[in-house]
PDB file of C-alpha atoms and ligand atoms in Angstrom:
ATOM      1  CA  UNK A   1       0.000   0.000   0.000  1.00 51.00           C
ATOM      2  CA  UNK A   2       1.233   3.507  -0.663  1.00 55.00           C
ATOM      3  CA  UNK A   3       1.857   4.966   2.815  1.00 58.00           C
ATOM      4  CA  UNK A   4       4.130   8.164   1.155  1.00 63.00           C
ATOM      5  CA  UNK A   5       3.121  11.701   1.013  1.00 63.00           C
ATOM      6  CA  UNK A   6      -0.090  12.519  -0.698  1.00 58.00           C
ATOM      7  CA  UNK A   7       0.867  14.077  -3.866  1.00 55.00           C
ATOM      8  CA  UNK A   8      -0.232  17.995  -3.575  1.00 53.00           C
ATOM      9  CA  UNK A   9      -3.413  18.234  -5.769  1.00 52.00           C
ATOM     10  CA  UNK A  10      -2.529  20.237  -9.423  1.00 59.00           C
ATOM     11  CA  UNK A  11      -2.597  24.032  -8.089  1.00 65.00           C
ATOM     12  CA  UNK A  12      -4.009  26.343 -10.710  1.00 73.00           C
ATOM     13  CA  UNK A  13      -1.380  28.089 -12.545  1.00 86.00           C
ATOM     14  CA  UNK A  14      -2.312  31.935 -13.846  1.00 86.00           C
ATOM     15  CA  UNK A  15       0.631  30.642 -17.017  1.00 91.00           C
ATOM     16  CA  UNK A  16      -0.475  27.490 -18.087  1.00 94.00           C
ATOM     17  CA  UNK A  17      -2.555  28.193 -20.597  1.00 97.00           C
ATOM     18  CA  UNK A  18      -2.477  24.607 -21.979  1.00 96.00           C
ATOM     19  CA  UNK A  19      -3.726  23.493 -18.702  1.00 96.00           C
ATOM     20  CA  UNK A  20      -6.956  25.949 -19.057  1.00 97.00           C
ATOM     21  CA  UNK A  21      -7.525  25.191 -22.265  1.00 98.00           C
ATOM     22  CA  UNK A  22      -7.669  21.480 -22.021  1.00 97.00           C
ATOM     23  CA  UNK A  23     -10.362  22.227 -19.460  1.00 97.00           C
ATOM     24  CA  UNK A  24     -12.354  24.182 -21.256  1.00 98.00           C
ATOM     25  CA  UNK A  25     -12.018  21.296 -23.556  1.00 98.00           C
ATOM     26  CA  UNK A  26     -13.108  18.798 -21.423  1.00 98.00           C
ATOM     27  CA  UNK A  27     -16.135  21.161 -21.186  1.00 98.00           C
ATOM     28  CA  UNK A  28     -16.925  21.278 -24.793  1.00 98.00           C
ATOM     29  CA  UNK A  29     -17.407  17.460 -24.680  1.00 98.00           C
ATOM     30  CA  UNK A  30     -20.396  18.299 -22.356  1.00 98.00           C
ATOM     31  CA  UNK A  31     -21.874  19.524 -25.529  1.00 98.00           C
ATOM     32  CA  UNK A  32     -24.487  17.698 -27.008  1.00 96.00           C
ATOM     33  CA  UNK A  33     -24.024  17.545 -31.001  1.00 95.00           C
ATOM     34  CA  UNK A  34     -26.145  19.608 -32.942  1.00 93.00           C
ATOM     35  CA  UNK A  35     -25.129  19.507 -37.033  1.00 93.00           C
ATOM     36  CA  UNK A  36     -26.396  23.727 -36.967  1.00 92.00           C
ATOM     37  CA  UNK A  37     -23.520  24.959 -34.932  1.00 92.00           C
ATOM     38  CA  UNK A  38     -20.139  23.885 -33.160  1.00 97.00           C
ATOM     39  CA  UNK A  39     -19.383  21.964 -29.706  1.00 98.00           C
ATOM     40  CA  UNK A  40     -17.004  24.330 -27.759  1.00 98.00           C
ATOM     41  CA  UNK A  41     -16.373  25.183 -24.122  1.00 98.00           C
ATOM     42  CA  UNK A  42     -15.036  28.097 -22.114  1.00 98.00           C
ATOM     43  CA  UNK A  43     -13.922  29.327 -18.968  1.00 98.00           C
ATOM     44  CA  UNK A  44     -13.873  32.616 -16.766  1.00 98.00           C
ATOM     45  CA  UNK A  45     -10.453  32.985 -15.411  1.00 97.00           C
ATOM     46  CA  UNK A  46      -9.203  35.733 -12.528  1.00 97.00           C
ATOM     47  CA  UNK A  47      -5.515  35.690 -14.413  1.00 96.00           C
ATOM     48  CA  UNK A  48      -3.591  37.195 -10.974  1.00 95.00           C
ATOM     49  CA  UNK A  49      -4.992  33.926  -8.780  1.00 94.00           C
ATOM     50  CA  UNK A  50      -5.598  31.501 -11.502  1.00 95.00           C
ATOM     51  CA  UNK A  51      -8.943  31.063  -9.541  1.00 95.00           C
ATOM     52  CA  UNK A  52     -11.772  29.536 -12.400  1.00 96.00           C
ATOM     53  CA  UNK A  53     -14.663  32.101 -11.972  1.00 97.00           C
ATOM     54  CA  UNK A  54     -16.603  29.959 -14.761  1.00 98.00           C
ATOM     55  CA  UNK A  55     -17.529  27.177 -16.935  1.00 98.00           C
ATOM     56  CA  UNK A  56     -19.374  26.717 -19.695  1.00 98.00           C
ATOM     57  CA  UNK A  57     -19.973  24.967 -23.041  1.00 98.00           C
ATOM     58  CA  UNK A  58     -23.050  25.202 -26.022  1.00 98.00           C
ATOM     59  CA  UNK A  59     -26.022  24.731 -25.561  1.00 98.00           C
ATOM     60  CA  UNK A  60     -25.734  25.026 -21.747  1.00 98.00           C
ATOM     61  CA  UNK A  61     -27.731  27.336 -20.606  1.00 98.00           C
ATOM     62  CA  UNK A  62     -31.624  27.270 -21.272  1.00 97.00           C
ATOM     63  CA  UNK A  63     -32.180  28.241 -25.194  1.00 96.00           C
ATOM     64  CA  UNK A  64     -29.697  28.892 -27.974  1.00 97.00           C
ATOM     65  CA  UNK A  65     -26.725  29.765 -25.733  1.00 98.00           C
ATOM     66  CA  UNK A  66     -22.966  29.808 -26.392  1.00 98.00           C
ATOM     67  CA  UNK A  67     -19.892  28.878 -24.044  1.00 98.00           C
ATOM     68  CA  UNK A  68     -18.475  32.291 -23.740  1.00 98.00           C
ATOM     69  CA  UNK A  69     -22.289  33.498 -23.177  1.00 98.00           C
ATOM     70  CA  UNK A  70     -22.704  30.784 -20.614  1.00 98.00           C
ATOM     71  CA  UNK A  71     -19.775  31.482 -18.306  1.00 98.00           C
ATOM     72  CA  UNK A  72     -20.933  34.770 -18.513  1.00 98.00           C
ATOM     73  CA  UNK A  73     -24.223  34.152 -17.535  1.00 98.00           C
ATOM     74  CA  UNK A  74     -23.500  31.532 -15.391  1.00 98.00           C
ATOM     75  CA  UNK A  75     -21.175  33.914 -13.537  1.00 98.00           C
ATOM     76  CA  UNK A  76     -24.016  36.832 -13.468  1.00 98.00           C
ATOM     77  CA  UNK A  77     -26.518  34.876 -12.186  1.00 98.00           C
ATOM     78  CA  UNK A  78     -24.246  33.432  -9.145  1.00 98.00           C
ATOM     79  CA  UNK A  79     -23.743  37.036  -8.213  1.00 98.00           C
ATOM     80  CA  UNK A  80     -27.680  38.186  -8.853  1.00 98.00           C
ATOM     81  CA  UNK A  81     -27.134  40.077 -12.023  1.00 97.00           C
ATOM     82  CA  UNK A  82     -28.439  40.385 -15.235  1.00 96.00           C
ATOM     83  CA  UNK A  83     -25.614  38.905 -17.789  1.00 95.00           C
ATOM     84  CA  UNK A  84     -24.983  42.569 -19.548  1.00 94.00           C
ATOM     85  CA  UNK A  85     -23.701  44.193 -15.868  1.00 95.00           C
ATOM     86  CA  UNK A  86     -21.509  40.835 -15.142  1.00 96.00           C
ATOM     87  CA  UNK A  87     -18.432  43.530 -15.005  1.00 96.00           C
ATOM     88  CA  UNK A  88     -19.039  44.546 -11.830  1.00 96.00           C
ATOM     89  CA  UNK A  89     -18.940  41.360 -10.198  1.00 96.00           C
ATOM     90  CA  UNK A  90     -15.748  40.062 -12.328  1.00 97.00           C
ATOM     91  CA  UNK A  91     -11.934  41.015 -10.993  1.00 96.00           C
ATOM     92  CA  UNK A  92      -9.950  43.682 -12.678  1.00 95.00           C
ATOM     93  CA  UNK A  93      -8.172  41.202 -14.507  1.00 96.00           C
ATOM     94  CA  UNK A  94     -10.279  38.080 -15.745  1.00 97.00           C
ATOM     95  CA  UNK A  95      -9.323  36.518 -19.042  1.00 98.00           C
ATOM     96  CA  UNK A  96     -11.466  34.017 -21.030  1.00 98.00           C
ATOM     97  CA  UNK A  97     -10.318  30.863 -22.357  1.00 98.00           C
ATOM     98  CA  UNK A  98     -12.767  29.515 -25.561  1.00 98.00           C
ATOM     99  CA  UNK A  99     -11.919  26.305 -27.499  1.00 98.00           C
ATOM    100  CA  UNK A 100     -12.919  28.552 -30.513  1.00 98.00           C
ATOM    101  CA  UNK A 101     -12.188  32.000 -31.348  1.00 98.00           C
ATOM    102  CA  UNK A 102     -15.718  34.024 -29.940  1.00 98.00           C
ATOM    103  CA  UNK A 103     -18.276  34.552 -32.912  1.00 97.00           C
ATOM    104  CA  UNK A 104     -18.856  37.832 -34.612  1.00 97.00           C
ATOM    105  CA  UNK A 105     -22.437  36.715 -36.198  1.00 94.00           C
ATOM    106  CA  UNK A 106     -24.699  33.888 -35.373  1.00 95.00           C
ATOM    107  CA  UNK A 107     -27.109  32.388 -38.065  1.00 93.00           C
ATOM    108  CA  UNK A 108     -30.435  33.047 -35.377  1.00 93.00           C
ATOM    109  CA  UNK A 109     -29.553  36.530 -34.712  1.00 93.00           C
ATOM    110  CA  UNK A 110     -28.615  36.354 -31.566  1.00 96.00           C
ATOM    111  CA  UNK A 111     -25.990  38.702 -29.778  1.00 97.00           C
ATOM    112  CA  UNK A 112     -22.443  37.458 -30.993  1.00 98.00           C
ATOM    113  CA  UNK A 113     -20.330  36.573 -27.685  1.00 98.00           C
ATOM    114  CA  UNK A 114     -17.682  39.738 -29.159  1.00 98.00           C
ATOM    115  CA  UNK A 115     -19.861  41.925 -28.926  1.00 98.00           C
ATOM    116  CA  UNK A 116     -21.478  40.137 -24.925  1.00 97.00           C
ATOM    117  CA  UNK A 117     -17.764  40.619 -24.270  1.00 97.00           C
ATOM    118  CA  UNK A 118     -17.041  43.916 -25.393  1.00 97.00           C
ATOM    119  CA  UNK A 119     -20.567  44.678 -23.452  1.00 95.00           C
ATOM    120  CA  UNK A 120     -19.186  43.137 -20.721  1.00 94.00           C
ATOM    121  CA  UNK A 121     -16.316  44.531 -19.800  1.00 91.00           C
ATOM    122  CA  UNK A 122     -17.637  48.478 -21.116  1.00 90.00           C
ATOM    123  CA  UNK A 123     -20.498  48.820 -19.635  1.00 88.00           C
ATOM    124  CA  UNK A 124     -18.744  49.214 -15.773  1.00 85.00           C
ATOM    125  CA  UNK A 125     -15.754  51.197 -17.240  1.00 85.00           C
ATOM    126  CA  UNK A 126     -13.331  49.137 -15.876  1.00 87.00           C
ATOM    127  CA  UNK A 127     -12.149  46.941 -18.775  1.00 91.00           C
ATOM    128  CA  UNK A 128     -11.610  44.304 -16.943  1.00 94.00           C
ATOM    129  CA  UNK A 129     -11.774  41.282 -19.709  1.00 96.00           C
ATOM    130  CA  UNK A 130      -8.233  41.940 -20.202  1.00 94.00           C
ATOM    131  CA  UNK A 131      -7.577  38.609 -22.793  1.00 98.00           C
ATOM    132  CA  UNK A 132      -9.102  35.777 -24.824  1.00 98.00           C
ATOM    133  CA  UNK A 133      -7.314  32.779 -24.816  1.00 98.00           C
ATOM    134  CA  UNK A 134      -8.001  30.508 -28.191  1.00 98.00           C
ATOM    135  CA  UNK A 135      -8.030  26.890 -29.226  1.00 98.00           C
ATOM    136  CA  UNK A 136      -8.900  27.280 -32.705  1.00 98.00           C
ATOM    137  CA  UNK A 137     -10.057  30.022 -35.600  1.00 97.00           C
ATOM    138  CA  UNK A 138     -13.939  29.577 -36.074  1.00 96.00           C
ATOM    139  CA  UNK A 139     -13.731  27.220 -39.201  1.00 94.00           C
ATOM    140  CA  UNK A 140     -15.964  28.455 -41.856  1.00 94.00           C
ATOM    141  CA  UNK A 141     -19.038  26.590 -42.253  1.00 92.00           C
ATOM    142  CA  UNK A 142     -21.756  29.070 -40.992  1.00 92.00           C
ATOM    143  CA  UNK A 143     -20.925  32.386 -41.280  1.00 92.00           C
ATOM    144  CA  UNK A 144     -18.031  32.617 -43.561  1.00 91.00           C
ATOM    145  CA  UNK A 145     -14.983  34.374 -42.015  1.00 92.00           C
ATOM    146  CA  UNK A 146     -15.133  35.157 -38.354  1.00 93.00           C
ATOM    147  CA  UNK A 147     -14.367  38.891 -37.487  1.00 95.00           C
ATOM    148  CA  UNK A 148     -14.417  37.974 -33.920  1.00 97.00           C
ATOM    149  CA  UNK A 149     -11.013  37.995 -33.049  1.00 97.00           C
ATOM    150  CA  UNK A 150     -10.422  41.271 -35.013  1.00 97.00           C
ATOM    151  CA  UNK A 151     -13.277  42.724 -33.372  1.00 98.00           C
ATOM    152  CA  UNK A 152     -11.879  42.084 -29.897  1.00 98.00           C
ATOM    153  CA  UNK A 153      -8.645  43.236 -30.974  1.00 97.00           C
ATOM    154  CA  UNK A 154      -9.405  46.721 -31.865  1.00 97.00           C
ATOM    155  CA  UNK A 155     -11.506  47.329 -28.575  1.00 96.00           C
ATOM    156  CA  UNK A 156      -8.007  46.247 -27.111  1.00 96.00           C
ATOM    157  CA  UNK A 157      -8.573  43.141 -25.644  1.00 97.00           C
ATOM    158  CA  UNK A 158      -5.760  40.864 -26.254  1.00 97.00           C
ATOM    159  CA  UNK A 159      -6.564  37.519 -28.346  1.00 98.00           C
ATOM    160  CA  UNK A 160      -3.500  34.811 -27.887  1.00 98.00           C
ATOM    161  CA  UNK A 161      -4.550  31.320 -29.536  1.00 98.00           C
ATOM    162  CA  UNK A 162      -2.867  28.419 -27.161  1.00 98.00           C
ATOM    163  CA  UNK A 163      -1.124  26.064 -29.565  1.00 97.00           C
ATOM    164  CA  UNK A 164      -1.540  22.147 -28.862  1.00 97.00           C
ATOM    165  CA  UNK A 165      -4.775  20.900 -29.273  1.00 98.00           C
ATOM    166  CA  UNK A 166      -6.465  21.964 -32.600  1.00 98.00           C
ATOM    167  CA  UNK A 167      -6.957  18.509 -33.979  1.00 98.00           C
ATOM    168  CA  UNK A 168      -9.023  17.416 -31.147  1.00 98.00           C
ATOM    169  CA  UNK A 169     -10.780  20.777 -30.637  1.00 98.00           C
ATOM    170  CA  UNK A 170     -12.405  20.580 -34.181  1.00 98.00           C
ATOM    171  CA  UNK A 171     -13.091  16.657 -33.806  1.00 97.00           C
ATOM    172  CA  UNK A 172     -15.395  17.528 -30.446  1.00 98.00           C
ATOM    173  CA  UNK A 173     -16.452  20.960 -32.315  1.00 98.00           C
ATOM    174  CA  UNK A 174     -17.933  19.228 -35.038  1.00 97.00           C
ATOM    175  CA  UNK A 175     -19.188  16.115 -33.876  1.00 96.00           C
ATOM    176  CA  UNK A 176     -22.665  15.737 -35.121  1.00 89.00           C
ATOM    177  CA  UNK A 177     -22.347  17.619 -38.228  1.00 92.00           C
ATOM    178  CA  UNK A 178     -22.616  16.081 -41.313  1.00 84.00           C
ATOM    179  CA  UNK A 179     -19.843  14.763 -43.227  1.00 73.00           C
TER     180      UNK A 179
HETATM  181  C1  HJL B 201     -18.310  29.868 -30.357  1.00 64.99           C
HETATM  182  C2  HJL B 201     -20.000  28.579 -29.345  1.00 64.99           C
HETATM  183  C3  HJL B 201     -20.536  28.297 -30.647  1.00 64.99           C
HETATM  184  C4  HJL B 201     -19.925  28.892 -31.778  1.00 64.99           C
HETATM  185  N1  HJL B 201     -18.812  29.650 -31.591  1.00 64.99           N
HETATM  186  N2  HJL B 201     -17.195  30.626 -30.200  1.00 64.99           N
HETATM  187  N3  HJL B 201     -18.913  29.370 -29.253  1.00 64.99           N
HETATM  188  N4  HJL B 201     -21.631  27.500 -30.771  1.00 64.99           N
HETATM  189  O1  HJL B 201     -20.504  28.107 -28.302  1.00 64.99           O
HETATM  190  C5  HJL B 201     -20.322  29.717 -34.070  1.00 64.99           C
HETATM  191  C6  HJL B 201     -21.268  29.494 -35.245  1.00 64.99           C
HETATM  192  C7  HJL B 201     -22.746  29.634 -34.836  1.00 64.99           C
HETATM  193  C8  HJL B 201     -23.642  29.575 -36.067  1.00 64.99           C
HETATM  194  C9  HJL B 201     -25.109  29.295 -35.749  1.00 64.99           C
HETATM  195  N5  HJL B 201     -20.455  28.706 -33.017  1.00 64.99           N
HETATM  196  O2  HJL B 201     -25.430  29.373 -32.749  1.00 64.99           O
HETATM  197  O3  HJL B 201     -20.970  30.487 -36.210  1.00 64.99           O
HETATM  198  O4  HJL B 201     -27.598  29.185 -33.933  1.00 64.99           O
HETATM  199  O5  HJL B 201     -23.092  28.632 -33.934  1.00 64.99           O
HETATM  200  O6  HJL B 201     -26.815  31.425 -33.132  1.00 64.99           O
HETATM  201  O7  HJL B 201     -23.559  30.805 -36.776  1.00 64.99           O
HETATM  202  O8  HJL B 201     -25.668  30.349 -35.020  1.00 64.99           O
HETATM  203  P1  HJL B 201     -26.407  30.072 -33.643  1.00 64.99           P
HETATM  204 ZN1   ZN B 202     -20.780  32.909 -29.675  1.00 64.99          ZN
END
């Protein structure tokens, strides 16, 4: 029997953004597969503690929800707000980590999560989405090219795509489409 010490349980590290993103992975498997849009999953980060605010993946939250619009929400609700004032409950430095670059247009209309996160993080001021953390580009299936990234960018929030896991990120993403 193994009578040593008990190995210290994996502390969350504010630079391993591999670590994160294989998380929010493992939350885009949660997904169910639905051939009208992609499986991804995302997580609310406080990048000074490494503390995870928030999880979410698609099609969590009741109706036609996103990830990124799920952790938000998800994160509102815990702290009795409505999802658009979320910013003054988040820390001055939160970063988001999405399998998949956050959309720009969705095919039912709804809010795009750039423009929930631009919301987000303007509406209290503060600015305090500081950085989206990517898995993959959107591929183009839906909506053409993706101006997500490009719209985050030139409100100044910082979009770094985490190298490593693209094959399997588009394997969960588009399970349940058709081939
Ligand atoms: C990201 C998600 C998700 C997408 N992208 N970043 N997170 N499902 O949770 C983007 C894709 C849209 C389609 C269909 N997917 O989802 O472009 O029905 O899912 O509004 O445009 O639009 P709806
Ligand atoms: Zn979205």
């Amino acid at each position: 029997m193994w009578d040593g010490p008990i190995p210290p349980a994996e502390k969350p590290d504010p630079n391993n953004h591999l670590q994160y993103m294989r998380l929010a992975l493992d939350q885009a498997q949660e997904s169910p597969p639905k051939p009208s849009n992609f499986r991804v999953g995302a997580l609310l980060v406080d990048a000074d503690t490494g503390a995870i605010l928030s999880r979410g993946y698609t099609l969590e939250c009741e109706g036609n929800t996103h990830a990124e619009q799920c952790c938000l929400l998800k994160y509102a609700k815990e702290h009795n707000l409505p999802e658009e004032r979320v910013g003054e409950a988040l820390p001055l430095n939160t970063v988001i980590y999405t399998t998949m670059e956050p959309c720009n247009l969705r095919l039912s209309g709804n809010l795009p999560c750039a423009d929930r996160i631009i919301r987000t993080t303007s509406l209290t001021g503060k600015r305090n989405i500081k950085k989206v953390y990517l898995g993959v580009k959107e591929p183009e299936k839906f909506v053409g090219e993706n101006q997500g990234r490009k719209k985050l960018e030139e409100y100044g929030i910082e979009c770094i795509h985490v190298p490593g896991l693209e094959e399997r990120i588009l394997s969960v993403a588009t399970a349940g489409h058709e081939q």
